[in-house]
């Protein structure tokens, strides 16, 4: 039977009775992705809180919602889904203020490092929070379709996973990143490491190097990593956010190869962010004789945010049995991030010393 690309699943079912959403944080990600997604998914937005109340009020007025004056006021909204669009250092304080048993979606990363992630996990366990981390790339239409294609055996056994980025990222949009000791892996490539974990499982370890660039002061913007899955699976990540030489040779893509088929993905939002370009998914299916384009029914931004919130809402209501990227699972992505930074800080295997030539020896 020929491969029919439109049969691949690309969206997450919506909850039958969505709960109101209360957001912590009024940064650009809320205006660019969270709220457009929630309106598209017809999720009710109750309001938002930000320490900068004027900033919160301006965003709240734009979207016709309430601007709360304190964390405590925001946390008192009944039956709410609490949406933490906050910097990593703020997560624990907000989670500690939430009611027992509340539902929360935590912006990635899950803390600044693994120790902070462990503290967040402790808080969530102690308060019995139904908490997930916003690894929304898992819910992008192209990624849901890829996962479905793999599950249906269209690629055979996945044995190669390549992530390749060469682009010009506007880091100035996120002023809070300036001065942070961990940037590229913790704030960006964490998405790719998380998706790799979903497809391939947890690696045995990682070899990585993450560095900055002489043209700016951001801590790291370039990363190379090899994930160790033994002798059968190869996985490599190559990231360069400083390719500032025009669009022609820029790229943001995955190549996923199996024993019997392959997939190519373009993550368009990162090309000319935040306006972006179209996402692309093409599959060379098992038994096929060429590449087949999969017509996509949405993009990473904002559609993945719809699916991410839908799964949390449905899990809280009992409509979904699994909470995808729960804090328990997300902690393992943080462990992989931590291992990558540890590898980057460790010395490389040194080269052997050059042997002396015979002519250099005395007679």
JSON list of N, CA and C in Angstrom, two decimals, residues 84-157:
[
{"chain": "A", "resi": 84, "resn": "UNK", "atom": "N", "xyz": [3.83, 29.01, 33.85]},
{"chain": "A", "resi": 84, "resn": "UNK", "atom": "CA", "xyz": [5.03, 29.72, 34.30]},
{"chain": "A", "resi": 84, "resn": "UNK", "atom": "C", "xyz": [5.91, 30.09, 33.11]},
{"chain": "A", "resi": 85, "resn": "UNK", "atom": "N", "xyz": [5.71, 31.29, 32.57]},
{"chain": "A", "resi": 85, "resn": "UNK", "atom": "CA", "xyz": [6.56, 31.81, 31.49]},
{"chain": "A", "resi": 85, "resn": "UNK", "atom": "C", "xyz": [7.62, 32.70, 32.13]},
{"chain": "A", "resi": 86, "resn": "UNK", "atom": "N", "xyz": [8.36, 32.13, 33.06]},
{"chain": "A", "resi": 86, "resn": "UNK", "atom": "CA", "xyz": [9.30, 32.86, 33.91]},
{"chain": "A", "resi": 86, "resn": "UNK", "atom": "C", "xyz": [10.74, 32.41, 33.65]},
{"chain": "A", "resi": 87, "resn": "UNK", "atom": "N", "xyz": [11.72, 33.26, 34.01]},
{"chain": "A", "resi": 87, "resn": "UNK", "atom": "CA", "xyz": [13.12, 32.82, 33.92]},
{"chain": "A", "resi": 87, "resn": "UNK", "atom": "C", "xyz": [13.37, 31.67, 34.89]},
{"chain": "A", "resi": 88, "resn": "UNK", "atom": "N", "xyz": [14.38, 30.85, 34.62]},
{"chain": "A", "resi": 88, "resn": "UNK", "atom": "CA", "xyz": [14.62, 29.65, 35.44]},
{"chain": "A", "resi": 88, "resn": "UNK", "atom": "C", "xyz": [14.73, 29.94, 36.93]},
{"chain": "A", "resi": 89, "resn": "UNK", "atom": "N", "xyz": [15.36, 31.06, 37.31]},
{"chain": "A", "resi": 89, "resn": "UNK", "atom": "CA", "xyz": [15.57, 31.36, 38.73]},
{"chain": "A", "resi": 89, "resn": "UNK", "atom": "C", "xyz": [14.28, 31.65, 39.46]},
{"chain": "A", "resi": 90, "resn": "UNK", "atom": "N", "xyz": [13.20, 31.96, 38.74]},
{"chain": "A", "resi": 90, "resn": "UNK", "atom": "CA", "xyz": [11.93, 32.33, 39.37]},
{"chain": "A", "resi": 90, "resn": "UNK", "atom": "C", "xyz": [10.98, 31.14, 39.54]},
{"chain": "A", "resi": 91, "resn": "UNK", "atom": "N", "xyz": [11.26, 30.02, 38.91]},
{"chain": "A", "resi": 91, "resn": "UNK", "atom": "CA", "xyz": [10.31, 28.91, 38.92]},
{"chain": "A", "resi": 91, "resn": "UNK", "atom": "C", "xyz": [9.96, 28.44, 40.33]},
{"chain": "A", "resi": 92, "resn": "UNK", "atom": "N", "xyz": [10.97, 28.19, 41.15]},
{"chain": "A", "resi": 92, "resn": "UNK", "atom": "CA", "xyz": [10.75, 27.58, 42.46]},
{"chain": "A", "resi": 92, "resn": "UNK", "atom": "C", "xyz": [9.85, 28.46, 43.33]},
{"chain": "A", "resi": 93, "resn": "UNK", "atom": "N", "xyz": [10.09, 29.77, 43.33]},
{"chain": "A", "resi": 93, "resn": "UNK", "atom": "CA", "xyz": [9.30, 30.68, 44.15]},
{"chain": "A", "resi": 93, "resn": "UNK", "atom": "C", "xyz": [7.83, 30.65, 43.74]},
{"chain": "A", "resi": 94, "resn": "UNK", "atom": "N", "xyz": [7.57, 30.66, 42.45]},
{"chain": "A", "resi": 94, "resn": "UNK", "atom": "CA", "xyz": [6.18, 30.63, 41.97]},
{"chain": "A", "resi": 94, "resn": "UNK", "atom": "C", "xyz": [5.53, 29.29, 42.32]},
{"chain": "A", "resi": 95, "resn": "UNK", "atom": "N", "xyz": [6.22, 28.19, 42.09]},
{"chain": "A", "resi": 95, "resn": "UNK", "atom": "CA", "xyz": [5.65, 26.88, 42.39]},
{"chain": "A", "resi": 95, "resn": "UNK", "atom": "C", "xyz": [5.32, 26.74, 43.87]},
{"chain": "A", "resi": 96, "resn": "UNK", "atom": "N", "xyz": [6.18, 27.30, 44.72]},
{"chain": "A", "resi": 96, "resn": "UNK", "atom": "CA", "xyz": [5.96, 27.22, 46.16]},
{"chain": "A", "resi": 96, "resn": "UNK", "atom": "C", "xyz": [4.70, 27.98, 46.58]},
{"chain": "A", "resi": 97, "resn": "UNK", "atom": "N", "xyz": [4.27, 28.96, 45.79]},
{"chain": "A", "resi": 97, "resn": "UNK", "atom": "CA", "xyz": [3.10, 29.77, 46.11]},
{"chain": "A", "resi": 97, "resn": "UNK", "atom": "C", "xyz": [1.79, 29.16, 45.60]},
{"chain": "A", "resi": 98, "resn": "UNK", "atom": "N", "xyz": [1.89, 28.11, 44.78]},
{"chain": "A", "resi": 98, "resn": "UNK", "atom": "CA", "xyz": [0.68, 27.53, 44.20]},
{"chain": "A", "resi": 98, "resn": "UNK", "atom": "C", "xyz": [-0.06, 26.66, 45.20]},
{"chain": "A", "resi": 99, "resn": "UNK", "atom": "N", "xyz": [-1.36, 26.49, 45.02]},
{"chain": "A", "resi": 99, "resn": "UNK", "atom": "CA", "xyz": [-2.14, 25.64, 45.93]},
{"chain": "A", "resi": 99, "resn": "UNK", "atom": "C", "xyz": [-1.73, 24.17, 45.83]},
{"chain": "A", "resi": 100, "resn": "UNK", "atom": "N", "xyz": [-1.95, 23.43, 46.88]},
{"chain": "A", "resi": 100, "resn": "UNK", "atom": "CA", "xyz": [-1.70, 21.99, 46.90]},
{"chain": "A", "resi": 100, "resn": "UNK", "atom": "C", "xyz": [-2.47, 21.32, 45.76]},
{"chain": "A", "resi": 101, "resn": "UNK", "atom": "N", "xyz": [-1.78, 20.45, 45.01]},
{"chain": "A", "resi": 101, "resn": "UNK", "atom": "CA", "xyz": [-2.44, 19.69, 43.96]},
{"chain": "A", "resi": 101, "resn": "UNK", "atom": "C", "xyz": [-2.74, 20.47, 42.69]},
{"chain": "A", "resi": 102, "resn": "UNK", "atom": "N", "xyz": [-2.23, 21.69, 42.57]},
{"chain": "A", "resi": 102, "resn": "UNK", "atom": "CA", "xyz": [-2.50, 22.52, 41.39]},
{"chain": "A", "resi": 102, "resn": "UNK", "atom": "C", "xyz": [-1.82, 21.95, 40.14]},
{"chain": "A", "resi": 103, "resn": "UNK", "atom": "N", "xyz": [-2.28, 22.43, 38.98]},
{"chain": "A", "resi": 103, "resn": "UNK", "atom": "CA", "xyz": [-1.68, 22.04, 37.70]},
{"chain": "A", "resi": 103, "resn": "UNK", "atom": "C", "xyz": [-0.80, 23.17, 37.19]},
{"chain": "A", "resi": 104, "resn": "UNK", "atom": "N", "xyz": [0.40, 22.84, 36.77]},
{"chain": "A", "resi": 104, "resn": "UNK", "atom": "CA", "xyz": [1.35, 23.87, 36.35]},
{"chain": "A", "resi": 104, "resn": "UNK", "atom": "C", "xyz": [2.12, 23.45, 35.11]},
{"chain": "A", "resi": 105, "resn": "UNK", "atom": "N", "xyz": [2.35, 24.41, 34.24]},
{"chain": "A", "resi": 105, "resn": "UNK", "atom": "CA", "xyz": [3.21, 24.23, 33.07]},
{"chain": "A", "resi": 105, "resn": "UNK", "atom": "C", "xyz": [4.41, 25.14, 33.26]},
{"chain": "A", "resi": 106, "resn": "UNK", "atom": "N", "xyz": [5.61, 24.56, 33.34]},
{"chain": "A", "resi": 106, "resn": "UNK", "atom": "CA", "xyz": [6.83, 25.28, 33.70]},
{"chain": "A", "resi": 106, "resn": "UNK", "atom": "C", "xyz": [7.65, 25.54, 32.44]},
{"chain": "A", "resi": 107, "resn": "UNK", "atom": "N", "xyz": [7.99, 26.80, 32.22]},
{"chain": "A", "resi": 107, "resn": "UNK", "atom": "CA", "xyz": [8.84, 27.13, 31.07]},
{"chain": "A", "resi": 107, "resn": "UNK", "atom": "C", "xyz": [10.19, 26.43, 31.18]},
{"chain": "A", "resi": 108, "resn": "UNK", "atom": "N", "xyz": [10.68, 25.93, 30.06]},
{"chain": "A", "resi": 108, "resn": "UNK", "atom": "CA", "xyz": [12.02, 25.34, 30.07]},
{"chain": "A", "resi": 108, "resn": "UNK", "atom": "C", "xyz": [13.04, 26.45, 30.19]},
{"chain": "A", "resi": 109, "resn": "UNK", "atom": "N", "xyz": [14.25, 26.19, 30.73]},
{"chain": "A", "resi": 109, "resn": "UNK", "atom": "CA", "xyz": [14.63, 24.92, 31.34]},
{"chain": "A", "resi": 109, "resn": "UNK", "atom": "C", "xyz": [14.02, 24.77, 32.73]},
{"chain": "A", "resi": 110, "resn": "UNK", "atom": "N", "xyz": [14.08, 23.56, 33.24]},
{"chain": "A", "resi": 110, "resn": "UNK", "atom": "CA", "xyz": [13.54, 23.26, 34.57]},
{"chain": "A", "resi": 110, "resn": "UNK", "atom": "C", "xyz": [14.57, 23.69, 35.61]},
{"chain": "A", "resi": 111, "resn": "UNK", "atom": "N", "xyz": [14.78, 25.01, 35.72]},
{"chain": "A", "resi": 111, "resn": "UNK", "atom": "CA", "xyz": [15.81, 25.54, 36.60]},
{"chain": "A", "resi": 111, "resn": "UNK", "atom": "C", "xyz": [17.09, 25.82, 35.86]},
{"chain": "A", "resi": 112, "resn": "UNK", "atom": "N", "xyz": [17.98, 26.55, 36.51]},
{"chain": "A", "resi": 112, "resn": "UNK", "atom": "CA", "xyz": [19.23, 26.96, 35.88]},
{"chain": "A", "resi": 112, "resn": "UNK", "atom": "C", "xyz": [20.20, 25.81, 35.70]},
{"chain": "A", "resi": 113, "resn": "UNK", "atom": "N", "xyz": [20.11, 24.79, 36.54]},
{"chain": "A", "resi": 113, "resn": "UNK", "atom": "CA", "xyz": [21.00, 23.63, 36.45]},
{"chain": "A", "resi": 113, "resn": "UNK", "atom": "C", "xyz": [20.31, 22.43, 37.09]},
{"chain": "A", "resi": 114, "resn": "UNK", "atom": "N", "xyz": [21.00, 21.31, 37.17]},
{"chain": "A", "resi": 114, "resn": "UNK", "atom": "CA", "xyz": [20.38, 20.09, 37.67]},
{"chain": "A", "resi": 114, "resn": "UNK", "atom": "C", "xyz": [20.02, 20.20, 39.15]},
{"chain": "A", "resi": 115, "resn": "UNK", "atom": "N", "xyz": [20.81, 20.93, 39.91]},
{"chain": "A", "resi": 115, "resn": "UNK", "atom": "CA", "xyz": [20.48, 21.13, 41.33]},
{"chain": "A", "resi": 115, "resn": "UNK", "atom": "C", "xyz": [19.17, 21.89, 41.47]},
{"chain": "A", "resi": 116, "resn": "UNK", "atom": "N", "xyz": [18.97, 22.93, 40.66]},
{"chain": "A", "resi": 116, "resn": "UNK", "atom": "CA", "xyz": [17.72, 23.69, 40.69]},
{"chain": "A", "resi": 116, "resn": "UNK", "atom": "C", "xyz": [16.56, 22.83, 40.20]},
{"chain": "A", "resi": 117, "resn": "UNK", "atom": "N", "xyz": [16.80, 22.00, 39.18]},
{"chain": "A", "resi": 117, "resn": "UNK", "atom": "CA", "xyz": [15.75, 21.10, 38.69]},
{"chain": "A", "resi": 117, "resn": "UNK", "atom": "C", "xyz": [15.35, 20.11, 39.77]},
{"chain": "A", "resi": 118, "resn": "UNK", "atom": "N", "xyz": [16.31, 19.64, 40.54]},
{"chain": "A", "resi": 118, "resn": "UNK", "atom": "CA", "xyz": [16.03, 18.71, 41.62]},
{"chain": "A", "resi": 118, "resn": "UNK", "atom": "C", "xyz": [15.18, 19.38, 42.70]},
{"chain": "A", "resi": 119, "resn": "UNK", "atom": "N", "xyz": [15.47, 20.65, 43.00]},
{"chain": "A", "resi": 119, "resn": "UNK", "atom": "CA", "xyz": [14.66, 21.39, 43.97]},
{"chain": "A", "resi": 119, "resn": "UNK", "atom": "C", "xyz": [13.24, 21.60, 43.45]},
{"chain": "A", "resi": 120, "resn": "UNK", "atom": "N", "xyz": [13.09, 21.90, 42.18]},
{"chain": "A", "resi": 120, "resn": "UNK", "atom": "CA", "xyz": [11.77, 22.05, 41.57]},
{"chain": "A", "resi": 120, "resn": "UNK", "atom": "C", "xyz": [11.00, 20.74, 41.64]},
{"chain": "A", "resi": 121, "resn": "UNK", "atom": "N", "xyz": [11.68, 19.63, 41.34]},
{"chain": "A", "resi": 121, "resn": "UNK", "atom": "CA", "xyz": [11.05, 18.32, 41.44]},
{"chain": "A", "resi": 121, "resn": "UNK", "atom": "C", "xyz": [10.59, 18.05, 42.87]},
{"chain": "A", "resi": 122, "resn": "UNK", "atom": "N", "xyz": [11.43, 18.43, 43.85]},
{"chain": "A", "resi": 122, "resn": "UNK", "atom": "CA", "xyz": [11.07, 18.23, 45.26]},
{"chain": "A", "resi": 122, "resn": "UNK", "atom": "C", "xyz": [9.82, 19.03, 45.62]},
{"chain": "A", "resi": 123, "resn": "UNK", "atom": "N", "xyz": [9.74, 20.28, 45.17]},
{"chain": "A", "resi": 123, "resn": "UNK", "atom": "CA", "xyz": [8.57, 21.12, 45.45]},
{"chain": "A", "resi": 123, "resn": "UNK", "atom": "C", "xyz": [7.32, 20.51, 44.82]},
{"chain": "A", "resi": 124, "resn": "UNK", "atom": "N", "xyz": [7.44, 20.10, 43.56]},
{"chain": "A", "resi": 124, "resn": "UNK", "atom": "CA", "xyz": [6.28, 19.52, 42.86]},
{"chain": "A", "resi": 124, "resn": "UNK", "atom": "C", "xyz": [5.80, 18.24, 43.53]},
{"chain": "A", "resi": 125, "resn": "UNK", "atom": "N", "xyz": [6.73, 17.40, 43.95]},
{"chain": "A", "resi": 125, "resn": "UNK", "atom": "CA", "xyz": [6.35, 16.18, 44.64]},
{"chain": "A", "resi": 125, "resn": "UNK", "atom": "C", "xyz": [5.70, 16.50, 45.98]},
{"chain": "A", "resi": 126, "resn": "UNK", "atom": "N", "xyz": [6.32, 17.45, 46.74]},
{"chain": "A", "resi": 126, "resn": "UNK", "atom": "CA", "xyz": [5.82, 17.78, 48.06]},
{"chain": "A", "resi": 126, "resn": "UNK", "atom": "C", "xyz": [4.43, 18.39, 48.03]},
{"chain": "A", "resi": 127, "resn": "UNK", "atom": "N", "xyz": [4.13, 19.19, 47.00]},
{"chain": "A", "resi": 127, "resn": "UNK", "atom": "CA", "xyz": [2.83, 19.84, 46.90]},
{"chain": "A", "resi": 127, "resn": "UNK", "atom": "C", "xyz": [1.85, 19.06, 46.02]},
{"chain": "A", "resi": 128, "resn": "UNK", "atom": "N", "xyz": [2.32, 17.88, 45.55]},
{"chain": "A", "resi": 128, "resn": "UNK", "atom": "CA", "xyz": [1.49, 17.02, 44.70]},
{"chain": "A", "resi": 128, "resn": "UNK", "atom": "C", "xyz": [0.97, 17.79, 43.48]},
{"chain": "A", "resi": 129, "resn": "UNK", "atom": "N", "xyz": [1.85, 18.60, 42.89]},
{"chain": "A", "resi": 129, "resn": "UNK", "atom": "CA", "xyz": [1.47, 19.36, 41.71]},
{"chain": "A", "resi": 129, "resn": "UNK", "atom": "C", "xyz": [1.42, 18.46, 40.49]},
{"chain": "A", "resi": 130, "resn": "UNK", "atom": "N", "xyz": [0.46, 18.70, 39.63]},
{"chain": "A", "resi": 130, "resn": "UNK", "atom": "CA", "xyz": [0.41, 18.05, 38.33]},
{"chain": "A", "resi": 130, "resn": "UNK", "atom": "C", "xyz": [1.20, 18.95, 37.38]},
{"chain": "A", "resi": 131, "resn": "UNK", "atom": "N", "xyz": [2.49, 18.72, 37.31]},
{"chain": "A", "resi": 131, "resn": "UNK", "atom": "CA", "xyz": [3.38, 19.68, 36.66]},
{"chain": "A", "resi": 131, "resn": "UNK", "atom": "C", "xyz": [4.11, 19.07, 35.47]},
{"chain": "A", "resi": 132, "resn": "UNK", "atom": "N", "xyz": [4.18, 19.84, 34.41]},
{"chain": "A", "resi": 132, "resn": "UNK", "atom": "CA", "xyz": [4.93, 19.47, 33.21]},
{"chain": "A", "resi": 132, "resn": "UNK", "atom": "C", "xyz": [5.83, 20.62, 32.83]},
{"chain": "A", "resi": 133, "resn": "UNK", "atom": "N", "xyz": [6.86, 20.32, 32.04]},
{"chain": "A", "resi": 133, "resn": "UNK", "atom": "CA", "xyz": [7.78, 21.34, 31.54]},
{"chain": "A", "resi": 133, "resn": "UNK", "atom": "C", "xyz": [7.43, 21.63, 30.08]},
{"chain": "A", "resi": 134, "resn": "UNK", "atom": "N", "xyz": [7.55, 22.88, 29.68]},
{"chain": "A", "resi": 134, "resn": "UNK", "atom": "CA", "xyz": [7.08, 23.32, 28.37]},
{"chain": "A", "resi": 134, "resn": "UNK", "atom": "C", "xyz": [8.08, 22.96, 27.25]},
{"chain": "A", "resi": 135, "resn": "UNK", "atom": "N", "xyz": [8.34, 21.66, 27.11]},
{"chain": "A", "resi": 135, "resn": "UNK", "atom": "CA", "xyz": [9.11, 21.16, 25.97]},
{"chain": "A", "resi": 135, "resn": "UNK", "atom": "C", "xyz": [8.13, 20.98, 24.82]},
{"chain": "A", "resi": 136, "resn": "UNK", "atom": "N", "xyz": [7.67, 22.12, 24.28]},
{"chain": "A", "resi": 136, "resn": "UNK", "atom": "CA", "xyz": [6.55, 22.06, 23.33]},
{"chain": "A", "resi": 136, "resn": "UNK", "atom": "C", "xyz": [6.94, 21.57, 21.95]},
{"chain": "A", "resi": 137, "resn": "UNK", "atom": "N", "xyz": [8.25, 21.46, 21.64]},
{"chain": "A", "resi": 137, "resn": "UNK", "atom": "CA", "xyz": [8.64, 20.95, 20.32]},
{"chain": "A", "resi": 137, "resn": "UNK", "atom": "C", "xyz": [8.08, 19.55, 20.09]},
{"chain": "A", "resi": 138, "resn": "UNK", "atom": "N", "xyz": [7.93, 18.79, 21.18]},
{"chain": "A", "resi": 138, "resn": "UNK", "atom": "CA", "xyz": [7.33, 17.45, 21.03]},
{"chain": "A", "resi": 138, "resn": "UNK", "atom": "C", "xyz": [5.94, 17.51, 20.40]},
{"chain": "A", "resi": 139, "resn": "UNK", "atom": "N", "xyz": [5.25, 18.66, 20.55]},
{"chain": "A", "resi": 139, "resn": "UNK", "atom": "CA", "xyz": [3.87, 18.79, 20.09]},
{"chain": "A", "resi": 139, "resn": "UNK", "atom": "C", "xyz": [3.75, 19.53, 18.76]},
{"chain": "A", "resi": 140, "resn": "UNK", "atom": "N", "xyz": [4.87, 19.94, 18.16]},
{"chain": "A", "resi": 140, "resn": "UNK", "atom": "CA", "xyz": [4.80, 20.59, 16.86]},
{"chain": "A", "resi": 140, "resn": "UNK", "atom": "C", "xyz": [4.21, 19.61, 15.85]},
{"chain": "A", "resi": 141, "resn": "UNK", "atom": "N", "xyz": [3.37, 20.09, 14.92]},
{"chain": "A", "resi": 141, "resn": "UNK", "atom": "CA", "xyz": [2.77, 19.18, 13.94]},
{"chain": "A", "resi": 141, "resn": "UNK", "atom": "C", "xyz": [3.78, 18.28, 13.24]},
{"chain": "A", "resi": 142, "resn": "UNK", "atom": "N", "xyz": [4.95, 18.83, 12.85]},
{"chain": "A", "resi": 142, "resn": "UNK", "atom": "CA", "xyz": [5.94, 18.01, 12.15]},
{"chain": "A", "resi": 142, "resn": "UNK", "atom": "C", "xyz": [6.50, 16.92, 13.06]},
{"chain": "A", "resi": 143, "resn": "UNK", "atom": "N", "xyz": [6.65, 17.22, 14.38]},
{"chain": "A", "resi": 143, "resn": "UNK", "atom": "CA", "xyz": [7.19, 16.23, 15.29]},
{"chain": "A", "resi": 143, "resn": "UNK", "atom": "C", "xyz": [6.17, 15.15, 15.64]},
{"chain": "A", "resi": 144, "resn": "UNK", "atom": "N", "xyz": [4.90, 15.53, 15.80]},
{"chain": "A", "resi": 144, "resn": "UNK", "atom": "CA", "xyz": [3.86, 14.53, 16.02]},
{"chain": "A", "resi": 144, "resn": "UNK", "atom": "C", "xyz": [3.75, 13.60, 14.81]},
{"chain": "A", "resi": 145, "resn": "UNK", "atom": "N", "xyz": [3.87, 14.18, 13.60]},
{"chain": "A", "resi": 145, "resn": "UNK", "atom": "CA", "xyz": [3.82, 13.37, 12.39]},
{"chain": "A", "resi": 145, "resn": "UNK", "atom": "C", "xyz": [5.04, 12.45, 12.29]},
{"chain": "A", "resi": 146, "resn": "UNK", "atom": "N", "xyz": [6.21, 12.96, 12.64]},
{"chain": "A", "resi": 146, "resn": "UNK", "atom": "CA", "xyz": [7.42, 12.12, 12.64]},
{"chain": "A", "resi": 146, "resn": "UNK", "atom": "C", "xyz": [7.27, 10.97, 13.62]},
{"chain": "A", "resi": 147, "resn": "UNK", "atom": "N", "xyz": [6.81, 11.27, 14.82]},
{"chain": "A", "resi": 147, "resn": "UNK", "atom": "CA", "xyz": [6.62, 10.23, 15.82]},
{"chain": "A", "resi": 147, "resn": "UNK", "atom": "C", "xyz": [5.65, 9.17, 15.32]},
{"chain": "A", "resi": 148, "resn": "UNK", "atom": "N", "xyz": [4.57, 9.60, 14.68]},
{"chain": "A", "resi": 148, "resn": "UNK", "atom": "CA", "xyz": [3.58, 8.67, 14.14]},
{"chain": "A", "resi": 148, "resn": "UNK", "atom": "C", "xyz": [4.19, 7.83, 13.02]},
{"chain": "A", "resi": 149, "resn": "UNK", "atom": "N", "xyz": [5.00, 8.46, 12.16]},
{"chain": "A", "resi": 149, "resn": "UNK", "atom": "CA", "xyz": [5.65, 7.73, 11.07]},
{"chain": "A", "resi": 149, "resn": "UNK", "atom": "C", "xyz": [6.58, 6.65, 11.61]},
{"chain": "A", "resi": 150, "resn": "UNK", "atom": "N", "xyz": [7.33, 6.99, 12.65]},
{"chain": "A", "resi": 150, "resn": "UNK", "atom": "CA", "xyz": [8.23, 6.00, 13.27]},
{"chain": "A", "resi": 150, "resn": "UNK", "atom": "C", "xyz": [7.43, 4.87, 13.89]},
{"chain": "A", "resi": 151, "resn": "UNK", "atom": "N", "xyz": [6.34, 5.22, 14.58]},
{"chain": "A", "resi": 151, "resn": "UNK", "atom": "CA", "xyz": [5.50, 4.20, 15.23]},
{"chain": "A", "resi": 151, "resn": "UNK", "atom": "C", "xyz": [4.87, 3.26, 14.21]},
{"chain": "A", "resi": 152, "resn": "UNK", "atom": "N", "xyz": [4.59, 3.77, 13.02]},
{"chain": "A", "resi": 152, "resn": "UNK", "atom": "CA", "xyz": [3.98, 2.95, 11.97]},
{"chain": "A", "resi": 152, "resn": "UNK", "atom": "C", "xyz": [5.02, 2.17, 11.17]},
{"chain": "A", "resi": 153, "resn": "UNK", "atom": "N", "xyz": [6.30, 2.29, 11.53]},
{"chain": "A", "resi": 153, "resn": "UNK", "atom": "CA", "xyz": [7.35, 1.51, 10.88]},
{"chain": "A", "resi": 153, "resn": "UNK", "atom": "C", "xyz": [7.80, 2.04, 9.54]},
{"chain": "A", "resi": 154, "resn": "UNK", "atom": "N", "xyz": [7.49, 3.30, 9.23]},
{"chain": "A", "resi": 154, "resn": "UNK", "atom": "CA", "xyz": [7.83, 3.84, 7.91]},
{"chain": "A", "resi": 154, "resn": "UNK", "atom": "C", "xyz": [9.32, 4.07, 7.73]},
{"chain": "A", "resi": 155, "resn": "UNK", "atom": "N", "xyz": [10.07, 4.15, 8.84]},
{"chain": "A", "resi": 155, "resn": "UNK", "atom": "CA", "xyz": [11.51, 4.35, 8.76]},
{"chain": "A", "resi": 155, "resn": "UNK", "atom": "C", "xyz": [12.28, 3.10, 9.12]},
{"chain": "A", "resi": 156, "resn": "UNK", "atom": "N", "xyz": [11.61, 2.06, 9.57]},
{"chain": "A", "resi": 156, "resn": "UNK", "atom": "CA", "xyz": [12.31, 0.92, 10.13]},
{"chain": "A", "resi": 156, "resn": "UNK", "atom": "C", "xyz": [12.87, 1.29, 11.49]},
{"chain": "A", "resi": 157, "resn": "UNK", "atom": "N", "xyz": [13.99, 0.74, 11.85]},
{"chain": "A", "resi": 157, "resn": "UNK", "atom": "CA", "xyz": [14.64, 1.07, 13.12]},
{"chain": "A", "resi": 157, "resn": "UNK", "atom": "C", "xyz": [15.45, 2.35, 12.95]}
]
